[in-house]
CSV table of C-alpha atoms in Angstrom, one decimal:
chain,number,residue,atom,x,y,z
A,6,MET,CA,0.0,0.0,0.0
A,7,SER,CA,1.1,3.6,-0.5
A,8,GLY,CA,-0.5,5.7,2.1
A,9,GLY,CA,-3.9,5.8,0.6
A,10,LYS,CA,-2.6,7.5,-2.6
A,11,LEU,CA,-3.0,5.5,-5.8
A,12,VAL,CA,-0.4,5.0,-8.5
A,13,GLY,CA,-1.3,6.8,-11.7
A,14,ILE,CA,-1.2,5.1,-15.1
A,15,VAL,CA,-0.3,6.8,-18.4
A,16,LEU,CA,-0.9,5.1,-21.7
A,17,VAL,CA,1.3,6.3,-24.6
A,18,SER,CA,0.4,5.2,-28.1
A,19,HIS,CA,1.1,6.4,-31.7
A,20,SER,CA,-2.7,6.8,-32.1
A,21,ALA,CA,-5.0,9.0,-30.0
A,22,SER,CA,-7.8,6.5,-30.4
A,23,VAL,CA,-5.8,3.5,-29.5
A,24,ALA,CA,-4.6,5.2,-26.3
A,25,ALA,CA,-8.1,6.3,-25.4
A,26,SER,CA,-9.7,3.0,-26.2
A,27,VAL,CA,-7.1,1.0,-24.2
A,28,ALA,CA,-7.8,3.3,-21.2
A,29,GLU,CA,-11.5,2.7,-21.6
A,30,LEU,CA,-10.9,-1.1,-21.8
A,31,ALA,CA,-8.7,-1.1,-18.7
A,32,LYS,CA,-11.2,1.0,-16.8
A,33,GLY,CA,-14.0,-1.3,-17.8
A,34,LEU,CA,-12.1,-4.4,-16.8
A,35,ALA,CA,-10.8,-2.9,-13.6
A,36,GLY,CA,-14.4,-2.9,-12.8
A,37,GLY,CA,-16.7,-1.6,-10.2
A,38,LYS,CA,-16.6,2.0,-9.1
A,39,GLU,CA,-13.4,3.9,-8.4
A,40,THR,CA,-10.3,3.0,-10.4
A,41,ALA,CA,-6.8,4.5,-10.1
A,42,PRO,CA,-6.3,7.6,-12.3
A,43,VAL,CA,-5.4,6.7,-15.9
A,44,ALA,CA,-4.6,9.1,-18.7
A,45,ALA,CA,-4.2,8.5,-22.4
A,46,ALA,CA,-1.4,10.3,-24.4
A,47,GLY,CA,-1.9,9.2,-28.0
A,48,GLY,CA,-0.8,10.7,-31.3
A,49,THR,CA,0.6,14.2,-32.0
A,50,PRO,CA,-1.1,17.4,-30.7
A,51,ASP,CA,-2.6,18.0,-34.1
A,52,GLY,CA,-4.3,14.6,-34.2
A,53,GLY,CA,-1.7,12.8,-36.4
A,54,LEU,CA,0.0,9.5,-35.7
A,55,GLY,CA,3.2,9.8,-33.6
A,56,THR,CA,4.4,10.6,-30.1
A,57,SER,CA,4.1,13.9,-28.3
A,58,SER,CA,6.3,14.7,-25.3
A,59,GLU,CA,3.9,17.5,-24.3
A,60,LEU,CA,0.9,15.2,-24.2
A,61,ILE,CA,2.9,12.6,-22.2
A,62,ALA,CA,4.1,15.2,-19.7
A,63,GLU,CA,0.6,16.6,-19.3
A,64,ALA,CA,-0.9,13.1,-18.9
A,65,ALA,CA,1.7,12.2,-16.3
A,66,ARG,CA,1.0,15.3,-14.3
A,67,SER,CA,-2.7,14.7,-14.4
A,68,VAL,CA,-2.5,11.3,-12.8
A,69,ASP,CA,0.2,12.0,-10.3
A,70,ALA,CA,-1.1,11.8,-6.8
A,71,GLY,CA,2.3,11.3,-5.2
A,72,ALA,CA,2.4,7.5,-5.3
A,73,GLY,CA,4.3,7.3,-8.6
A,74,VAL,CA,3.2,7.0,-12.2
A,75,ALA,CA,3.5,3.9,-14.4
A,76,VAL,CA,4.0,4.8,-18.0
A,77,LEU,CA,3.1,2.1,-20.6
A,78,VAL,CA,4.0,2.6,-24.2
A,79,ASP,CA,3.3,0.9,-27.6
A,80,LEU,CA,6.4,1.1,-29.9
A,81,GLY,CA,9.2,3.0,-31.6
A,82,SER,CA,9.1,6.7,-30.8
A,83,ALA,CA,6.7,6.1,-27.9
A,84,VAL,CA,9.4,4.1,-26.2
A,85,LEU,CA,12.2,6.4,-27.1
A,86,THR,CA,10.4,9.6,-26.2
A,87,VAL,CA,9.5,8.4,-22.7
A,88,LYS,CA,13.1,7.2,-22.2
A,89,ALA,CA,14.4,10.6,-23.3
A,90,LEU,CA,12.0,12.4,-21.1
A,91,LEU,CA,13.0,10.3,-18.1
A,92,ALA,CA,16.7,11.0,-18.9
A,93,GLU,CA,16.0,14.7,-19.0
A,94,GLY,CA,15.1,14.5,-15.3
A,95,ASP,CA,12.6,17.3,-14.8
A,96,GLU,CA,10.0,16.6,-17.5
A,97,LEU,CA,8.0,13.9,-15.8
A,98,PRO,CA,6.8,13.8,-12.1
A,99,ASP,CA,9.1,12.3,-9.5
A,100,GLY,CA,8.4,8.6,-9.3
A,101,ALA,CA,7.4,8.3,-13.0
A,102,ARG,CA,8.6,5.0,-14.4
A,103,LEU,CA,8.6,3.4,-17.9
A,104,VAL,CA,7.0,0.0,-17.4
A,105,ASP,CA,8.2,-2.8,-19.8
A,106,ALA,CA,4.9,-4.6,-20.6
A,107,PRO,CA,2.6,-5.5,-23.5
A,108,PHE,CA,0.5,-2.4,-24.1
A,109,VAL,CA,-3.1,-3.7,-23.8
A,110,GLU,CA,-2.7,-6.6,-21.4
A,111,GLY,CA,-0.2,-4.6,-19.3
A,112,ALA,CA,-2.6,-1.6,-19.1
A,113,VAL,CA,-5.4,-3.8,-17.7
A,114,ALA,CA,-3.1,-5.5,-15.2
A,115,ALA,CA,-1.5,-2.2,-14.1
A,116,LEU,CA,-4.9,-0.5,-13.6
A,117,VAL,CA,-6.5,-3.4,-11.7
A,118,THR,CA,-3.4,-3.5,-9.4
A,119,ALA,CA,-3.2,0.2,-8.9
A,120,SER,CA,-6.9,0.5,-8.2
A,121,ALA,CA,-6.4,-2.1,-5.4
A,122,GLY,CA,-4.0,0.3,-3.7
A,123,ALA,CA,-0.8,-1.4,-4.6
A,124,ASP,CA,2.5,0.5,-4.8
A,125,LEU,CA,4.4,1.3,-8.0
A,126,ASP,CA,6.7,-1.8,-7.7
A,127,ALA,CA,3.6,-4.1,-7.5
A,128,VAL,CA,1.9,-2.3,-10.4
A,129,GLU,CA,5.0,-2.7,-12.5
A,130,ALA,CA,5.3,-6.4,-11.6
A,131,ALA,CA,1.7,-7.0,-12.5
A,132,ALA,CA,2.0,-5.3,-15.9
A,133,LYS,CA,5.3,-7.2,-16.7
A,134,GLU,CA,3.7,-10.5,-15.8
A,135,ALA,CA,1.5,-10.1,-18.8
A,136,TYR,CA,4.5,-11.0,-20.9
A,137,ASP,CA,4.4,-14.5,-19.4
A,138,TYR,CA,0.9,-15.3,-20.3
A,139,ARG,CA,1.3,-17.4,-23.5
A,140,LYS,CA,-1.7,-17.5,-25.9
A,141,ALA,CA,-0.8,-20.5,-27.9
B,173,MET,CA,37.9,28.1,-31.0
B,174,LEU,CA,34.2,27.6,-31.6
B,175,ASP,CA,31.7,29.9,-29.9
B,176,ALA,CA,27.9,30.0,-29.4
B,177,GLU,CA,27.5,31.8,-32.7
B,178,PHE,CA,29.3,29.0,-34.5
B,179,PHE,CA,26.9,26.5,-33.1
B,180,ARG,CA,23.9,28.6,-34.0
B,181,ARG,CA,25.2,28.8,-37.6
B,182,TRP,CA,25.6,25.0,-37.6
B,183,MET,CA,22.0,24.5,-36.4
B,184,SER,CA,20.6,27.0,-38.9
B,185,ALA,CA,22.6,25.5,-41.7
B,186,THR,CA,21.2,22.1,-40.7
B,187,ALA,CA,17.7,23.5,-40.8
B,188,ASP,CA,18.3,24.8,-44.3
B,189,ALA,CA,19.9,21.5,-45.4
B,190,VAL,CA,17.0,19.4,-44.0
B,191,ASP,CA,14.6,21.7,-45.7
B,192,ARG,CA,16.4,21.2,-49.0
B,193,GLU,CA,16.7,17.4,-48.6
B,194,ALA,CA,13.4,16.7,-47.0
B,195,GLY,CA,12.0,15.1,-50.1
B,196,ARG,CA,15.0,12.8,-50.5
B,197,LEU,CA,14.9,11.8,-46.9
B,198,THR,CA,11.2,11.0,-47.1
B,199,GLU,CA,11.8,9.1,-50.3
B,200,LEU,CA,14.5,6.9,-48.6
B,201,ASP,CA,12.1,6.4,-45.7
B,202,SER,CA,9.2,5.4,-47.9
B,203,ALA,CA,11.4,2.5,-49.1
B,204,ILE,CA,12.0,0.9,-45.7
B,205,GLY,CA,10.2,3.1,-43.1
B,206,ASP,CA,7.0,5.0,-42.7
B,207,ALA,CA,7.7,7.8,-45.1
B,208,ASP,CA,7.9,10.7,-42.7
B,209,HIS,CA,11.6,11.2,-41.9
B,210,GLY,CA,12.0,14.3,-44.1
B,211,SER,CA,8.9,16.1,-42.9
B,212,ASN,CA,9.5,15.1,-39.3
B,213,LEU,CA,13.1,16.5,-39.2
B,214,GLN,CA,11.9,19.5,-41.2
B,215,ARG,CA,9.4,20.4,-38.5
B,216,GLY,CA,11.9,19.7,-35.8
B,217,PHE,CA,14.8,21.8,-37.1
B,218,ALA,CA,12.5,24.6,-38.1
B,219,ALA,CA,11.5,24.7,-34.4
B,220,VAL,CA,15.2,24.6,-33.5
B,221,ALA,CA,16.0,27.5,-35.7
B,222,ALA,CA,13.1,29.5,-34.4
B,223,ALA,CA,13.9,28.8,-30.7
B,224,LEU,CA,17.6,29.7,-31.2
B,225,GLU,CA,16.6,33.0,-32.8
B,226,LYS,CA,14.3,33.8,-29.9
B,227,GLU,CA,16.3,32.7,-26.9
B,228,ARG,CA,19.9,33.2,-28.2
B,229,PRO,CA,21.7,30.9,-25.7
B,230,ALA,CA,25.1,32.2,-24.7
B,231,THR,CA,27.3,29.1,-24.7
B,232,PRO,CA,27.9,26.3,-27.2
B,233,GLY,CA,26.5,23.7,-24.7
B,234,ALA,CA,23.3,25.7,-24.2
B,235,VAL,CA,22.8,26.1,-27.9
B,236,LEU,CA,22.9,22.3,-28.4
B,237,ALA,CA,20.9,21.6,-25.3
B,238,LEU,CA,18.1,23.9,-26.5
B,239,ALA,CA,18.2,22.4,-30.0
B,240,GLY,CA,17.9,18.9,-28.5
B,241,ARG,CA,15.0,19.8,-26.4
B,242,GLN,CA,13.1,21.3,-29.3
B,243,LEU,CA,13.6,18.1,-31.4
B,244,ILE,CA,12.3,15.8,-28.6
B,245,SER,CA,9.2,17.9,-28.2
B,246,THR,CA,8.3,18.7,-31.9
B,247,VAL,CA,9.4,15.8,-34.1
B,248,GLY,CA,6.8,13.2,-33.2
B,249,GLY,CA,8.7,10.2,-34.5
B,250,ALA,CA,11.7,8.2,-33.3
B,251,SER,CA,14.2,10.7,-34.9
B,252,GLY,CA,13.0,13.3,-32.3
B,253,PRO,CA,14.3,11.6,-29.2
B,254,LEU,CA,17.3,10.1,-31.0
B,255,TYR,CA,18.5,13.4,-32.5
B,256,GLY,CA,17.4,15.3,-29.4
B,257,THR,CA,19.5,13.0,-27.2
B,258,LEU,CA,22.5,13.3,-29.5
B,259,LEU,CA,22.5,17.1,-29.4
B,260,ARG,CA,21.5,17.4,-25.7
B,261,ARG,CA,24.2,15.0,-24.5
B,262,THR,CA,26.8,16.6,-26.8
B,263,GLY,CA,25.8,20.0,-25.4
B,264,LYS,CA,25.9,18.7,-21.8
B,265,ALA,CA,29.4,17.3,-22.4
B,266,LEU,CA,30.5,20.7,-23.7
B,267,GLY,CA,29.7,22.2,-20.3
B,268,ASP,CA,29.5,25.9,-19.6
B,269,ASP,CA,32.5,27.1,-21.6
B,270,SER,CA,31.9,30.1,-23.8
B,271,GLU,CA,34.2,28.7,-26.5
B,272,VAL,CA,35.3,25.1,-27.2
B,273,THR,CA,38.2,23.6,-29.1
B,274,PRO,CA,37.5,21.1,-32.0
B,275,GLY,CA,39.1,18.4,-29.7
B,276,LYS,CA,36.5,19.1,-27.0
B,277,LEU,CA,33.7,19.0,-29.5
B,278,ALA,CA,35.0,15.7,-30.8
B,279,ALA,CA,35.0,14.2,-27.3
B,280,ALA,CA,31.5,15.7,-26.6
B,281,LEU,CA,30.1,14.4,-29.9
B,282,GLY,CA,31.5,10.9,-28.9
B,283,ALA,CA,29.5,11.2,-25.7
B,284,GLY,CA,26.4,12.2,-27.6
B,285,VAL,CA,26.8,9.3,-30.0
B,286,ASP,CA,27.2,6.8,-27.1
B,287,ALA,CA,23.9,8.2,-25.6
B,288,VAL,CA,22.1,7.6,-28.8
B,289,ALA,CA,23.4,4.0,-29.0
B,290,GLN,CA,22.2,3.5,-25.4
B,291,LEU,CA,18.8,5.0,-25.9
B,292,GLY,CA,18.0,3.0,-29.1
B,293,GLY,CA,19.9,-0.1,-28.1
B,294,ALA,CA,21.6,-0.2,-31.5
B,295,LYS,CA,25.2,-0.7,-32.5
B,296,ALA,CA,27.4,-0.2,-35.6
B,297,GLY,CA,26.1,-2.2,-38.6
B,298,ASP,CA,22.4,-2.3,-37.5
B,299,LYS,CA,21.6,0.1,-40.4
B,300,THR,CA,20.8,3.1,-38.3
B,301,MET,CA,22.0,6.7,-37.9
B,302,LEU,CA,24.9,5.3,-35.8
B,303,ASP,CA,26.5,3.9,-39.0
B,304,ALA,CA,27.2,7.5,-40.0
B,305,LEU,CA,27.7,9.0,-36.6
B,306,ILE,CA,30.2,6.5,-35.1
B,307,PRO,CA,32.7,6.9,-38.0
B,308,ALA,CA,32.2,10.6,-38.1
B,309,ALA,CA,32.9,11.1,-34.4
B,310,GLY,CA,35.9,8.7,-34.7
B,311,ALA,CA,37.3,10.6,-37.6
B,312,LEU,CA,36.9,13.9,-35.9
B,313,GLY,CA,38.5,12.6,-32.8
B,314,GLU,CA,41.5,11.3,-34.7
B,315,SER,CA,42.2,14.1,-37.1
B,316,LEU,CA,40.3,17.1,-35.6
B,317,SER,CA,39.3,17.7,-39.3
B,318,PHE,CA,35.7,18.5,-39.9
B,319,GLY,CA,36.2,17.6,-43.6
B,320,ALA,CA,37.4,14.1,-42.6
B,321,ALA,CA,34.3,13.8,-40.3
B,322,ARG,CA,32.0,14.7,-43.2
B,323,GLU,CA,33.8,12.2,-45.5
B,324,ALA,CA,33.5,9.4,-42.9
B,325,ALA,CA,29.8,10.2,-42.3
B,326,ASP,CA,29.0,10.1,-46.0
B,327,GLU,CA,30.9,6.8,-46.5
B,328,GLY,CA,29.1,5.4,-43.4
B,329,ALA,CA,25.7,6.4,-44.8
B,330,LEU,CA,26.5,4.8,-48.2
B,331,ALA,CA,27.7,1.7,-46.5
B,332,THR,CA,24.2,1.1,-45.0
B,333,VAL,CA,22.9,0.1,-48.5
B,334,PRO,CA,23.8,-3.6,-48.3
B,335,LEU,CA,23.0,-4.0,-44.6
B,336,GLN,CA,19.9,-5.6,-43.2
B,337,ALA,CA,18.1,-3.4,-40.7
B,338,ARG,CA,18.1,-4.7,-37.2
B,339,LYS,CA,16.4,-1.8,-35.4
B,340,GLY,CA,13.2,0.2,-35.8
B,341,ARG,CA,10.4,0.0,-38.3
B,342,ALA,CA,12.8,-1.2,-41.1
B,343,SER,CA,13.8,-4.3,-39.2
B,344,TYR,CA,10.3,-5.7,-39.7
B,345,LEU,CA,11.2,-6.0,-43.4
B,346,GLY,CA,14.0,-8.4,-42.8
B,347,GLU,CA,16.0,-9.1,-45.9
B,348,ARG,CA,13.8,-6.7,-47.9
B,349,SER,CA,15.5,-3.8,-46.1
B,350,ILE,CA,18.8,-4.7,-48.0
B,351,GLY,CA,19.6,-2.5,-51.0
B,352,HIS,CA,18.2,0.7,-49.5
B,353,GLN,CA,20.2,3.5,-47.9
B,354,ASP,CA,19.2,4.2,-44.4
B,355,PRO,CA,17.3,7.5,-44.0
B,356,GLY,CA,18.7,8.1,-40.5
B,357,ALA,CA,22.3,7.5,-41.5
B,358,THR,CA,21.6,9.9,-44.4
B,359,SER,CA,20.2,12.7,-42.3
B,360,SER,CA,23.1,12.1,-39.8
B,361,ALA,CA,25.6,12.6,-42.7
B,362,LEU,CA,23.7,15.8,-43.5
B,363,LEU,CA,24.2,17.0,-39.9
B,364,ILE,CA,27.9,16.3,-40.0
B,365,GLY,CA,28.2,17.8,-43.5
B,366,THR,CA,26.7,21.1,-42.3
B,367,LEU,CA,29.1,21.1,-39.4
B,368,ALA,CA,32.0,20.9,-41.9
B,369,ASP,CA,30.4,23.6,-44.1
B,370,THR,CA,30.1,25.9,-41.1
B,371,ALA,CA,33.7,25.3,-40.0
B,372,GLU,CA,34.9,25.9,-43.6
B,373,ALA,CA,32.9,29.0,-44.0
B,374,GLY,CA,34.8,30.5,-41.0
B,375,ALA,CA,33.7,33.5,-39.0
């Protein structure tokens, strides 16, 4: 537990609709009433495909309650942009962390775990575990 | 010695060169990538030129740090964080000196190139921008000649043609990526070429 504060989740995709839909899916499957804060940062500010450091930073600030922020990404520039922002030091809230997980499955696992009041390490572990679930 | 003004001229020459070559970069990227390398870098370096005009940083390190930051926030594709990291780390390695020697720039550029390799998890021969940058930084460090760095970068970019891509969008193509020059190595050669142009043009 993390003192009553919930870990925030940020979903970064090349596409605004993918990020928003995965957030909706995760909220739906996290179920019930209150979930941990989740924000989508998809596409470029003008609505194109790509990654926007502004949208990511804004999303991270919006879900930061002081318990840490788990950032899940899809591919390519989403991965590199978040890594570059973390290396910059002051762009993302303290306790923001890039979580290495499959995007959709990891988002669901992260949000369910965060909504249960788990700390950032546990949220990260749950999201990463999604890699071990083989489908065939 | 190279001052802040030199680095501003380098960045503005790069913005012009990227503008001029955007079509060619996008054409190379349409063969093995997602056909946006030219327009992405064009947008990024236009923002760099505008920011440097407005803020006029006082040291070489600050010029490159500001340029790198602009690229990360405006490009939208993988070249943003990669070029942004290259320039920012190079700038950081230059420190707060108001003028730097070519030797110091060579060492700083080496640090920037290492940071790019670390960020992207790529190495020489993966058919990426590193195939132009690694030889360029090496040549500059050895000879302190910007012309030699340009030559090494151009050769490195050309040498990506027979390689199979192992990183990024092009790697999904497997063997079909062979026979095409890498757009990132090409734009990197452009960046090193404008450095040499700026040095040769003098003050």
